[in-house]
């Protein structure tokens, strides 16, 4: 086996659960689930929609989020810290307004940042496990604990962030009364169902994107389906579809998938050597 070269392993490193998980193609489905879930917190989603033209630049926003996750996972320590500093600086400049009360509030309030963080981590973990990525409960706890590092990057105190499945479940139980499918959540739902695209790509949107979005929606927790008011297939059906999708996507050679910009994984392997290649069988080593 190729030995790892001496080099900056970043915030997580090749021995982490995060390093292996984030190279999986089902992360894209998980990311869409996270958007559906994040939109159910009225104050959080309001902060996004009032400070960006989500409909015009939704793809750009999705790619910037993916780039941040990739940099935090596979970039050097310096690159990850710089990416976090940029996010924190942008957040300090932005505010949102509650249309019902007129309250102006900062979008970097800890409770809002924590919701966005937990919705992402829960989605990544839930979709990958359910689609067949080999993770034990201990691996799942380790993954959640590892991401107190990424929480710090966006401005959270790691000691205030869930560090296990039990703590994450307790957090969602606590925040559930605050969730609602308000107008902003409906906007996000509508966009994810029918994203604007070039007329020539409309058939592809109907054939590919809607199926992916529906699968991501179906993978949401039951309370999310209730809030959106749209039912989902039976859990066993959703799990079967996630496993089939995961199997198909994982048949695409990793080297081919990783060629897509910005090539975080390939750059990390060039820095640390072939032995740093992410792979499911390396989890827990």
PDB file of C-alpha atoms in Angstrom:
ATOM      1  CA  UNK A   1       0.000   0.000   0.000  1.00  0.00           C
ATOM      2  CA  UNK A   2       1.223   3.495  -0.775  1.00  0.00           C
ATOM      3  CA  UNK A   3       2.468   5.310   2.276  1.00  0.00           C
ATOM      4  CA  UNK A   4       1.106   8.749   2.993  1.00  0.00           C
ATOM      5  CA  UNK A   5       3.492  11.509   2.130  1.00  0.00           C
ATOM      6  CA  UNK A   6       4.486  14.007   4.742  1.00  0.00           C
ATOM      7  CA  UNK A   7       2.315  17.035   4.284  1.00  0.00           C
ATOM      8  CA  UNK A   8      -0.449  19.157   5.713  1.00  0.00           C
ATOM      9  CA  UNK A   9      -3.387  16.825   6.334  1.00  0.00           C
ATOM     10  CA  UNK A  10      -5.816  19.646   6.986  1.00  0.00           C
ATOM     11  CA  UNK A  11      -8.434  19.763   9.711  1.00  0.00           C
ATOM     12  CA  UNK A  12      -9.630  16.163   9.344  1.00  0.00           C
ATOM     13  CA  UNK A  13      -6.999  14.054   7.623  1.00  0.00           C
ATOM     14  CA  UNK A  14      -7.127  10.693   5.776  1.00  0.00           C
ATOM     15  CA  UNK A  15      -7.788   8.714   8.974  1.00  0.00           C
ATOM     16  CA  UNK A  16     -11.057  10.535   9.710  1.00  0.00           C
ATOM     17  CA  UNK A  17     -14.549   9.274   8.970  1.00  0.00           C
ATOM     18  CA  UNK A  18     -15.228  12.626   7.305  1.00  0.00           C
ATOM     19  CA  UNK A  19     -12.417  12.105   4.784  1.00  0.00           C
ATOM     20  CA  UNK A  20     -13.957   8.831   3.597  1.00  0.00           C
ATOM     21  CA  UNK A  21     -17.606   9.933   3.648  1.00  0.00           C
ATOM     22  CA  UNK A  22     -17.258  13.214   1.805  1.00  0.00           C
ATOM     23  CA  UNK A  23     -15.799  11.511  -1.243  1.00  0.00           C
ATOM     24  CA  UNK A  24     -19.053   9.599  -1.784  1.00  0.00           C
ATOM     25  CA  UNK A  25     -21.369  10.692  -4.648  1.00  0.00           C
ATOM     26  CA  UNK A  26     -24.467  10.459  -2.439  1.00  0.00           C
ATOM     27  CA  UNK A  27     -23.251  13.644  -0.759  1.00  0.00           C
ATOM     28  CA  UNK A  28     -25.072  15.528  -3.534  1.00  0.00           C
ATOM     29  CA  UNK A  29     -28.414  13.951  -2.626  1.00  0.00           C
ATOM     30  CA  UNK A  30     -27.643  14.612   1.034  1.00  0.00           C
ATOM     31  CA  UNK A  31     -26.924  18.252   0.264  1.00  0.00           C
ATOM     32  CA  UNK A  32     -30.349  18.706  -1.321  1.00  0.00           C
ATOM     33  CA  UNK A  33     -31.991  17.058   1.702  1.00  0.00           C
ATOM     34  CA  UNK A  34     -30.113  19.554   3.879  1.00  0.00           C
ATOM     35  CA  UNK A  35     -31.591  22.465   1.896  1.00  0.00           C
ATOM     36  CA  UNK A  36     -35.118  21.132   2.367  1.00  0.00           C
ATOM     37  CA  UNK A  37     -34.496  20.710   6.087  1.00  0.00           C
ATOM     38  CA  UNK A  38     -32.734  24.054   6.612  1.00  0.00           C
ATOM     39  CA  UNK A  39     -35.629  25.890   4.934  1.00  0.00           C
ATOM     40  CA  UNK A  40     -37.984  24.810   7.736  1.00  0.00           C
ATOM     41  CA  UNK A  41     -36.384  27.209  10.218  1.00  0.00           C
ATOM     42  CA  UNK A  42     -38.133  30.517   9.403  1.00  0.00           C
ATOM     43  CA  UNK A  43     -35.441  32.808  10.807  1.00  0.00           C
ATOM     44  CA  UNK A  44     -32.611  30.894   9.164  1.00  0.00           C
ATOM     45  CA  UNK A  45     -34.149  30.626   5.691  1.00  0.00           C
ATOM     46  CA  UNK A  46     -35.276  34.255   5.857  1.00  0.00           C
ATOM     47  CA  UNK A  47     -31.665  35.262   6.388  1.00  0.00           C
ATOM     48  CA  UNK A  48     -30.673  33.452   3.206  1.00  0.00           C
ATOM     49  CA  UNK A  49     -33.453  34.700   0.966  1.00  0.00           C
ATOM     50  CA  UNK A  50     -33.288  38.313   2.147  1.00  0.00           C
ATOM     51  CA  UNK A  51     -29.559  38.526   1.532  1.00  0.00           C
ATOM     52  CA  UNK A  52     -29.219  36.793  -1.816  1.00  0.00           C
ATOM     53  CA  UNK A  53     -31.047  36.343  -5.072  1.00  0.00           C
ATOM     54  CA  UNK A  54     -31.557  32.659  -4.442  1.00  0.00           C
ATOM     55  CA  UNK A  55     -33.527  31.996  -7.600  1.00  0.00           C
ATOM     56  CA  UNK A  56     -31.066  33.739  -9.908  1.00  0.00           C
ATOM     57  CA  UNK A  57     -27.923  32.423  -8.257  1.00  0.00           C
ATOM     58  CA  UNK A  58     -29.077  29.188  -6.619  1.00  0.00           C
ATOM     59  CA  UNK A  59     -26.589  27.057  -8.548  1.00  0.00           C
ATOM     60  CA  UNK A  60     -23.787  29.410  -7.614  1.00  0.00           C
ATOM     61  CA  UNK A  61     -24.818  29.200  -3.974  1.00  0.00           C
ATOM     62  CA  UNK A  62     -24.927  25.413  -4.086  1.00  0.00           C
ATOM     63  CA  UNK A  63     -21.465  25.266  -5.645  1.00  0.00           C
ATOM     64  CA  UNK A  64     -20.048  27.715  -3.098  1.00  0.00           C
ATOM     65  CA  UNK A  65     -21.398  25.543  -0.301  1.00  0.00           C
ATOM     66  CA  UNK A  66     -19.910  22.422  -1.913  1.00  0.00           C
ATOM     67  CA  UNK A  67     -16.608  24.250  -2.343  1.00  0.00           C
ATOM     68  CA  UNK A  68     -16.580  25.232   1.338  1.00  0.00           C
ATOM     69  CA  UNK A  69     -17.266  21.644   2.431  1.00  0.00           C
ATOM     70  CA  UNK A  70     -14.575  20.360   0.069  1.00  0.00           C
ATOM     71  CA  UNK A  71     -12.018  22.900   1.249  1.00  0.00           C
ATOM     72  CA  UNK A  72     -12.769  22.252   4.917  1.00  0.00           C
ATOM     73  CA  UNK A  73     -12.486  18.485   4.360  1.00  0.00           C
ATOM     74  CA  UNK A  74      -9.602  18.079   1.922  1.00  0.00           C
ATOM     75  CA  UNK A  75      -7.816  21.429   1.865  1.00  0.00           C
ATOM     76  CA  UNK A  76      -4.770  22.417   3.851  1.00  0.00           C
ATOM     77  CA  UNK A  77      -5.235  23.771   7.350  1.00  0.00           C
ATOM     78  CA  UNK A  78      -4.522  27.271   6.083  1.00  0.00           C
ATOM     79  CA  UNK A  79      -7.021  26.973   3.222  1.00  0.00           C
ATOM     80  CA  UNK A  80      -9.745  25.676   5.566  1.00  0.00           C
ATOM     81  CA  UNK A  81      -9.149  28.414   8.120  1.00  0.00           C
ATOM     82  CA  UNK A  82      -9.204  31.076   5.399  1.00  0.00           C
ATOM     83  CA  UNK A  83     -12.465  29.692   4.020  1.00  0.00           C
ATOM     84  CA  UNK A  84     -13.975  29.830   7.508  1.00  0.00           C
ATOM     85  CA  UNK A  85     -12.756  33.398   8.030  1.00  0.00           C
ATOM     86  CA  UNK A  86     -14.413  34.475   4.761  1.00  0.00           C
ATOM     87  CA  UNK A  87     -17.719  32.913   5.775  1.00  0.00           C
ATOM     88  CA  UNK A  88     -17.609  34.526   9.221  1.00  0.00           C
ATOM     89  CA  UNK A  89     -16.773  37.942   7.744  1.00  0.00           C
ATOM     90  CA  UNK A  90     -19.655  37.785   5.270  1.00  0.00           C
ATOM     91  CA  UNK A  91     -22.084  36.716   7.984  1.00  0.00           C
ATOM     92  CA  UNK A  92     -21.147  39.641  10.245  1.00  0.00           C
ATOM     93  CA  UNK A  93     -22.313  42.045   7.538  1.00  0.00           C
ATOM     94  CA  UNK A  94     -25.752  40.532   6.987  1.00  0.00           C
ATOM     95  CA  UNK A  95     -29.077  41.001   8.753  1.00  0.00           C
ATOM     96  CA  UNK A  96     -32.651  39.910   8.148  1.00  0.00           C
ATOM     97  CA  UNK A  97     -36.062  41.276   9.068  1.00  0.00           C
ATOM     98  CA  UNK A  98     -38.981  39.411  10.579  1.00  0.00           C
ATOM     99  CA  UNK A  99     -41.956  40.524   8.434  1.00  0.00           C
ATOM    100  CA  UNK A 100     -44.431  39.923  11.263  1.00  0.00           C
ATOM    101  CA  UNK A 101     -42.662  41.864  14.030  1.00  0.00           C
ATOM    102  CA  UNK A 102     -40.263  44.115  12.130  1.00  0.00           C
ATOM    103  CA  UNK A 103     -37.363  42.755  14.206  1.00  0.00           C
ATOM    104  CA  UNK A 104     -33.935  43.113  12.624  1.00  0.00           C
ATOM    105  CA  UNK A 105     -31.527  40.349  13.538  1.00  0.00           C
ATOM    106  CA  UNK A 106     -28.054  39.152  12.587  1.00  0.00           C
ATOM    107  CA  UNK A 107     -27.837  36.002  10.525  1.00  0.00           C
ATOM    108  CA  UNK A 108     -24.784  34.861  12.462  1.00  0.00           C
ATOM    109  CA  UNK A 109     -26.783  34.353  15.639  1.00  0.00           C
ATOM    110  CA  UNK A 110     -25.461  31.126  17.210  1.00  0.00           C
ATOM    111  CA  UNK A 111     -28.858  29.421  17.164  1.00  0.00           C
ATOM    112  CA  UNK A 112     -29.201  30.014  13.414  1.00  0.00           C
ATOM    113  CA  UNK A 113     -25.674  28.846  12.646  1.00  0.00           C
ATOM    114  CA  UNK A 114     -26.277  25.772  14.797  1.00  0.00           C
ATOM    115  CA  UNK A 115     -29.466  24.899  12.914  1.00  0.00           C
ATOM    116  CA  UNK A 116     -27.728  25.115   9.537  1.00  0.00           C
ATOM    117  CA  UNK A 117     -24.818  23.025  10.826  1.00  0.00           C
ATOM    118  CA  UNK A 118     -26.966  20.305  12.391  1.00  0.00           C
ATOM    119  CA  UNK A 119     -29.265  20.054   9.362  1.00  0.00           C
ATOM    120  CA  UNK A 120     -26.233  19.517   7.122  1.00  0.00           C
ATOM    121  CA  UNK A 121     -24.498  16.955   9.323  1.00  0.00           C
ATOM    122  CA  UNK A 122     -27.719  15.032   9.925  1.00  0.00           C
ATOM    123  CA  UNK A 123     -28.427  14.965   6.178  1.00  0.00           C
ATOM    124  CA  UNK A 124     -24.946  13.824   5.182  1.00  0.00           C
ATOM    125  CA  UNK A 125     -24.963  11.084   7.784  1.00  0.00           C
ATOM    126  CA  UNK A 126     -28.556   9.968   7.230  1.00  0.00           C
ATOM    127  CA  UNK A 127     -28.430   9.716   3.438  1.00  0.00           C
ATOM    128  CA  UNK A 128     -25.054   7.991   3.250  1.00  0.00           C
ATOM    129  CA  UNK A 129     -25.863   5.402   5.893  1.00  0.00           C
ATOM    130  CA  UNK A 130     -29.287   4.678   4.444  1.00  0.00           C
ATOM    131  CA  UNK A 131     -27.862   4.353   0.923  1.00  0.00           C
ATOM    132  CA  UNK A 132     -25.422   1.653   1.949  1.00  0.00           C
ATOM    133  CA  UNK A 133     -22.257   3.481   2.987  1.00  0.00           C
ATOM    134  CA  UNK A 134     -20.738   1.214   5.685  1.00  0.00           C
ATOM    135  CA  UNK A 135     -20.946   3.080   8.982  1.00  0.00           C
ATOM    136  CA  UNK A 136     -21.463   1.623  12.435  1.00  0.00           C
ATOM    137  CA  UNK A 137     -23.115   3.623  15.195  1.00  0.00           C
ATOM    138  CA  UNK A 138     -19.646   4.294  16.605  1.00  0.00           C
ATOM    139  CA  UNK A 139     -18.499   5.644  13.227  1.00  0.00           C
ATOM    140  CA  UNK A 140     -21.587   7.864  13.079  1.00  0.00           C
ATOM    141  CA  UNK A 141     -20.851   9.279  16.528  1.00  0.00           C
ATOM    142  CA  UNK A 142     -17.268   9.879  15.525  1.00  0.00           C
ATOM    143  CA  UNK A 143     -18.380  11.707  12.368  1.00  0.00           C
ATOM    144  CA  UNK A 144     -20.691  14.021  14.323  1.00  0.00           C
ATOM    145  CA  UNK A 145     -17.936  14.720  16.844  1.00  0.00           C
ATOM    146  CA  UNK A 146     -15.410  15.465  14.080  1.00  0.00           C
ATOM    147  CA  UNK A 147     -17.677  18.169  12.733  1.00  0.00           C
ATOM    148  CA  UNK A 148     -17.460  20.323  15.770  1.00  0.00           C
ATOM    149  CA  UNK A 149     -14.347  21.471  13.897  1.00  0.00           C
ATOM    150  CA  UNK A 150     -16.386  22.644  10.898  1.00  0.00           C
ATOM    151  CA  UNK A 151     -18.841  24.277  13.317  1.00  0.00           C
ATOM    152  CA  UNK A 152     -15.966  26.324  14.698  1.00  0.00           C
ATOM    153  CA  UNK A 153     -15.090  27.482  11.193  1.00  0.00           C
ATOM    154  CA  UNK A 154     -18.472  29.174  10.759  1.00  0.00           C
ATOM    155  CA  UNK A 155     -18.336  30.843  14.167  1.00  0.00           C
ATOM    156  CA  UNK A 156     -19.820  28.372  16.649  1.00  0.00           C
ATOM    157  CA  UNK A 157     -18.335  27.355  19.979  1.00  0.00           C
ATOM    158  CA  UNK A 158     -17.580  23.614  19.536  1.00  0.00           C
ATOM    159  CA  UNK A 159     -18.658  22.907  23.108  1.00  0.00           C
ATOM    160  CA  UNK A 160     -22.198  24.023  22.177  1.00  0.00           C
ATOM    161  CA  UNK A 161     -22.423  21.664  19.187  1.00  0.00           C
ATOM    162  CA  UNK A 162     -23.816  18.084  19.330  1.00  0.00           C
ATOM    163  CA  UNK A 163     -21.035  15.505  19.488  1.00  0.00           C
ATOM    164  CA  UNK A 164     -23.021  12.251  19.112  1.00  0.00           C
ATOM    165  CA  UNK A 165     -26.212  10.793  17.620  1.00  0.00           C
ATOM    166  CA  UNK A 166     -27.938  11.095  20.989  1.00  0.00           C
ATOM    167  CA  UNK A 167     -27.025  14.761  21.350  1.00  0.00           C
ATOM    168  CA  UNK A 168     -28.039  15.487  17.751  1.00  0.00           C
ATOM    169  CA  UNK A 169     -31.419  13.803  18.269  1.00  0.00           C
ATOM    170  CA  UNK A 170     -31.942  15.789  21.479  1.00  0.00           C
ATOM    171  CA  UNK A 171     -31.144  18.999  19.598  1.00  0.00           C
ATOM    172  CA  UNK A 172     -33.757  18.300  16.899  1.00  0.00           C
ATOM    173  CA  UNK A 173     -36.331  17.423  19.545  1.00  0.00           C
ATOM    174  CA  UNK A 174     -35.664  20.751  21.240  1.00  0.00           C
ATOM    175  CA  UNK A 175     -35.850  22.883  18.089  1.00  0.00           C
ATOM    176  CA  UNK A 176     -38.879  21.157  16.521  1.00  0.00           C
ATOM    177  CA  UNK A 177     -41.467  23.643  17.942  1.00  0.00           C
ATOM    178  CA  UNK A 178     -39.660  26.482  16.119  1.00  0.00           C
ATOM    179  CA  UNK A 179     -39.956  24.879  12.681  1.00  0.00           C
ATOM    180  CA  UNK A 180     -42.560  25.778  10.082  1.00  0.00           C
ATOM    181  CA  UNK A 181     -43.062  25.665   6.336  1.00  0.00           C
ATOM    182  CA  UNK A 182     -43.500  29.404   5.846  1.00  0.00           C
ATOM    183  CA  UNK A 183     -43.454  31.391   2.583  1.00  0.00           C
ATOM    184  CA  UNK A 184     -39.679  31.262   2.351  1.00  0.00           C
ATOM    185  CA  UNK A 185     -39.646  27.479   2.790  1.00  0.00           C
ATOM    186  CA  UNK A 186     -42.261  27.239   0.029  1.00  0.00           C
ATOM    187  CA  UNK A 187     -39.989  29.286  -2.226  1.00  0.00           C
ATOM    188  CA  UNK A 188     -37.111  26.883  -1.610  1.00  0.00           C
ATOM    189  CA  UNK A 189     -39.387  23.887  -2.110  1.00  0.00           C
ATOM    190  CA  UNK A 190     -40.666  25.314  -5.397  1.00  0.00           C
ATOM    191  CA  UNK A 191     -37.142  26.033  -6.604  1.00  0.00           C
ATOM    192  CA  UNK A 192     -35.880  22.551  -5.745  1.00  0.00           C
ATOM    193  CA  UNK A 193     -38.864  21.002  -7.529  1.00  0.00           C
ATOM    194  CA  UNK A 194     -38.569  23.160 -10.657  1.00  0.00           C
ATOM    195  CA  UNK A 195     -35.219  24.954 -10.806  1.00  0.00           C
ATOM    196  CA  UNK A 196     -34.888  27.454 -13.666  1.00  0.00           C
ATOM    197  CA  UNK A 197     -32.817  26.103 -16.520  1.00  0.00           C
ATOM    198  CA  UNK A 198     -32.084  26.604 -20.201  1.00  0.00           C
ATOM    199  CA  UNK A 199     -35.006  25.477 -22.402  1.00  0.00           C
ATOM    200  CA  UNK A 200     -32.829  22.792 -24.005  1.00  0.00           C
ATOM    201  CA  UNK A 201     -32.181  21.300 -20.564  1.00  0.00           C
ATOM    202  CA  UNK A 202     -35.825  21.089 -19.474  1.00  0.00           C
ATOM    203  CA  UNK A 203     -36.096  17.387 -20.482  1.00  0.00           C
ATOM    204  CA  UNK A 204     -32.979  16.599 -18.432  1.00  0.00           C
ATOM    205  CA  UNK A 205     -34.452  18.500 -15.491  1.00  0.00           C
ATOM    206  CA  UNK A 206     -37.583  16.384 -15.662  1.00  0.00           C
ATOM    207  CA  UNK A 207     -35.685  13.126 -16.125  1.00  0.00           C
ATOM    208  CA  UNK A 208     -32.814  13.531 -13.674  1.00  0.00           C
ATOM    209  CA  UNK A 209     -33.114  16.508 -11.344  1.00  0.00           C
ATOM    210  CA  UNK A 210     -36.705  15.991 -10.228  1.00  0.00           C
ATOM    211  CA  UNK A 211     -36.010  12.367  -9.386  1.00  0.00           C
ATOM    212  CA  UNK A 212     -33.010  13.360  -7.289  1.00  0.00           C
ATOM    213  CA  UNK A 213     -34.942  16.165  -5.570  1.00  0.00           C
ATOM    214  CA  UNK A 214     -37.874  13.860  -4.847  1.00  0.00           C
ATOM    215  CA  UNK A 215     -35.525  11.277  -3.377  1.00  0.00           C
ATOM    216  CA  UNK A 216     -33.871  13.909  -1.188  1.00  0.00           C
ATOM    217  CA  UNK A 217     -37.302  15.101  -0.046  1.00  0.00           C
ATOM    218  CA  UNK A 218     -38.437  11.552   0.651  1.00  0.00           C
ATOM    219  CA  UNK A 219     -35.379  11.027   2.863  1.00  0.00           C
ATOM    220  CA  UNK A 220     -36.460  13.836   5.209  1.00  0.00           C
ATOM    221  CA  UNK A 221     -37.734  12.965   8.694  1.00  0.00           C
ATOM    222  CA  UNK A 222     -41.521  12.465   9.015  1.00  0.00           C
ATOM    223  CA  UNK A 223     -42.051  15.791  10.801  1.00  0.00           C
ATOM    224  CA  UNK A 224     -40.594  17.590   7.758  1.00  0.00           C
ATOM    225  CA  UNK A 225     -43.065  15.855   5.434  1.00  0.00           C
ATOM    226  CA  UNK A 226     -45.876  16.923   7.772  1.00  0.00           C
ATOM    227  CA  UNK A 227     -44.723  20.539   7.791  1.00  0.00           C
ATOM    228  CA  UNK A 228     -44.399  20.692   4.011  1.00  0.00           C
ATOM    229  CA  UNK A 229     -47.767  18.964   3.709  1.00  0.00           C
ATOM    230  CA  UNK A 230     -46.555  16.574   1.057  1.00  0.00           C
ATOM    231  CA  UNK A 231     -46.423  12.839   1.792  1.00  0.00           C
ATOM    232  CA  UNK A 232     -43.490  10.586   1.032  1.00  0.00           C
ATOM    233  CA  UNK A 233     -43.305   6.892   0.145  1.00  0.00           C
ATOM    234  CA  UNK A 234     -43.041   4.306   2.885  1.00  0.00           C
ATOM    235  CA  UNK A 235     -39.644   4.316   4.656  1.00  0.00           C
ATOM    236  CA  UNK A 236     -38.769   0.882   3.247  1.00  0.00           C
ATOM    237  CA  UNK A 237     -39.410   2.160  -0.286  1.00  0.00           C
ATOM    238  CA  UNK A 238     -37.259   5.242   0.312  1.00  0.00           C
ATOM    239  CA  UNK A 239     -34.429   3.147   1.703  1.00  0.00           C
ATOM    240  CA  UNK A 240     -34.566   0.840  -1.306  1.00  0.00           C
ATOM    241  CA  UNK A 241     -34.425   3.807  -3.687  1.00  0.00           C
ATOM    242  CA  UNK A 242     -31.510   5.338  -1.785  1.00  0.00           C
ATOM    243  CA  UNK A 243     -29.609   2.055  -1.968  1.00  0.00           C
ATOM    244  CA  UNK A 244     -30.272   1.660  -5.696  1.00  0.00           C
ATOM    245  CA  UNK A 245     -29.211   5.250  -6.364  1.00  0.00           C
ATOM    246  CA  UNK A 246     -26.107   4.848  -4.233  1.00  0.00           C
ATOM    247  CA  UNK A 247     -25.148   1.630  -6.007  1.00  0.00           C
ATOM    248  CA  UNK A 248     -25.548   3.240  -9.434  1.00  0.00           C
ATOM    249  CA  UNK A 249     -23.604   6.385  -8.579  1.00  0.00           C
ATOM    250  CA  UNK A 250     -20.787   4.412  -6.986  1.00  0.00           C
ATOM    251  CA  UNK A 251     -20.392   2.487 -10.232  1.00  0.00           C
ATOM    252  CA  UNK A 252     -19.064   5.685 -11.809  1.00  0.00           C
ATOM    253  CA  UNK A 253     -15.260   5.520 -11.405  1.00  0.00           C
ATOM    254  CA  UNK A 254     -14.174   7.752  -8.534  1.00  0.00           C
ATOM    255  CA  UNK A 255     -11.348   9.261 -10.559  1.00  0.00           C
ATOM    256  CA  UNK A 256     -13.892  10.381 -13.131  1.00  0.00           C
ATOM    257  CA  UNK A 257     -16.231  11.870 -10.514  1.00  0.00           C
ATOM    258  CA  UNK A 258     -13.376  13.669  -8.798  1.00  0.00           C
ATOM    259  CA  UNK A 259     -12.370  15.387 -12.037  1.00  0.00           C
ATOM    260  CA  UNK A 260     -15.260  17.800 -11.600  1.00  0.00           C
ATOM    261  CA  UNK A 261     -14.115  21.257 -10.431  1.00  0.00           C
ATOM    262  CA  UNK A 262     -12.726  22.242  -7.998  1.00  0.00           C
ATOM    263  CA  UNK A 263     -10.981  18.844  -7.659  1.00  0.00           C
ATOM    264  CA  UNK A 264     -10.416  18.993  -3.892  1.00  0.00           C
ATOM    265  CA  UNK A 265      -9.827  15.261  -3.535  1.00  0.00           C
ATOM    266  CA  UNK A 266      -7.347  15.010  -6.388  1.00  0.00           C
ATOM    267  CA  UNK A 267      -5.395  17.951  -5.005  1.00  0.00           C
ATOM    268  CA  UNK A 268      -5.333  16.337  -1.564  1.00  0.00           C
ATOM    269  CA  UNK A 269      -4.050  13.071  -3.052  1.00  0.00           C
ATOM    270  CA  UNK A 270      -1.365  14.961  -4.955  1.00  0.00           C
ATOM    271  CA  UNK A 271      -0.312  16.600  -1.686  1.00  0.00           C
ATOM    272  CA  UNK A 272      -0.452  13.513   0.538  1.00  0.00           C
ATOM    273  CA  UNK A 273       0.041  10.636  -1.885  1.00  0.00           C
ATOM    274  CA  UNK A 274      -2.225   7.898  -3.314  1.00  0.00           C
ATOM    275  CA  UNK A 275      -2.574   6.345   0.131  1.00  0.00           C
ATOM    276  CA  UNK A 276      -4.832   9.229   1.104  1.00  0.00           C
ATOM    277  CA  UNK A 277      -7.495   8.182  -1.421  1.00  0.00           C
ATOM    278  CA  UNK A 278     -10.941   8.228   0.243  1.00  0.00           C
ATOM    279  CA  UNK A 279     -12.722   4.865   0.298  1.00  0.00           C
ATOM    280  CA  UNK A 280     -15.563   3.353   2.338  1.00  0.00           C
ATOM    281  CA  UNK A 281     -13.474   0.351   3.423  1.00  0.00           C
ATOM    282  CA  UNK A 282     -11.049   2.697   5.185  1.00  0.00           C
ATOM    283  CA  UNK A 283     -13.652   3.900   7.687  1.00  0.00           C
ATOM    284  CA  UNK A 284     -12.608   3.037  11.217  1.00  0.00           C
ATOM    285  CA  UNK A 285      -9.007   2.190  10.378  1.00  0.00           C
TER     286      UNK A 285
END
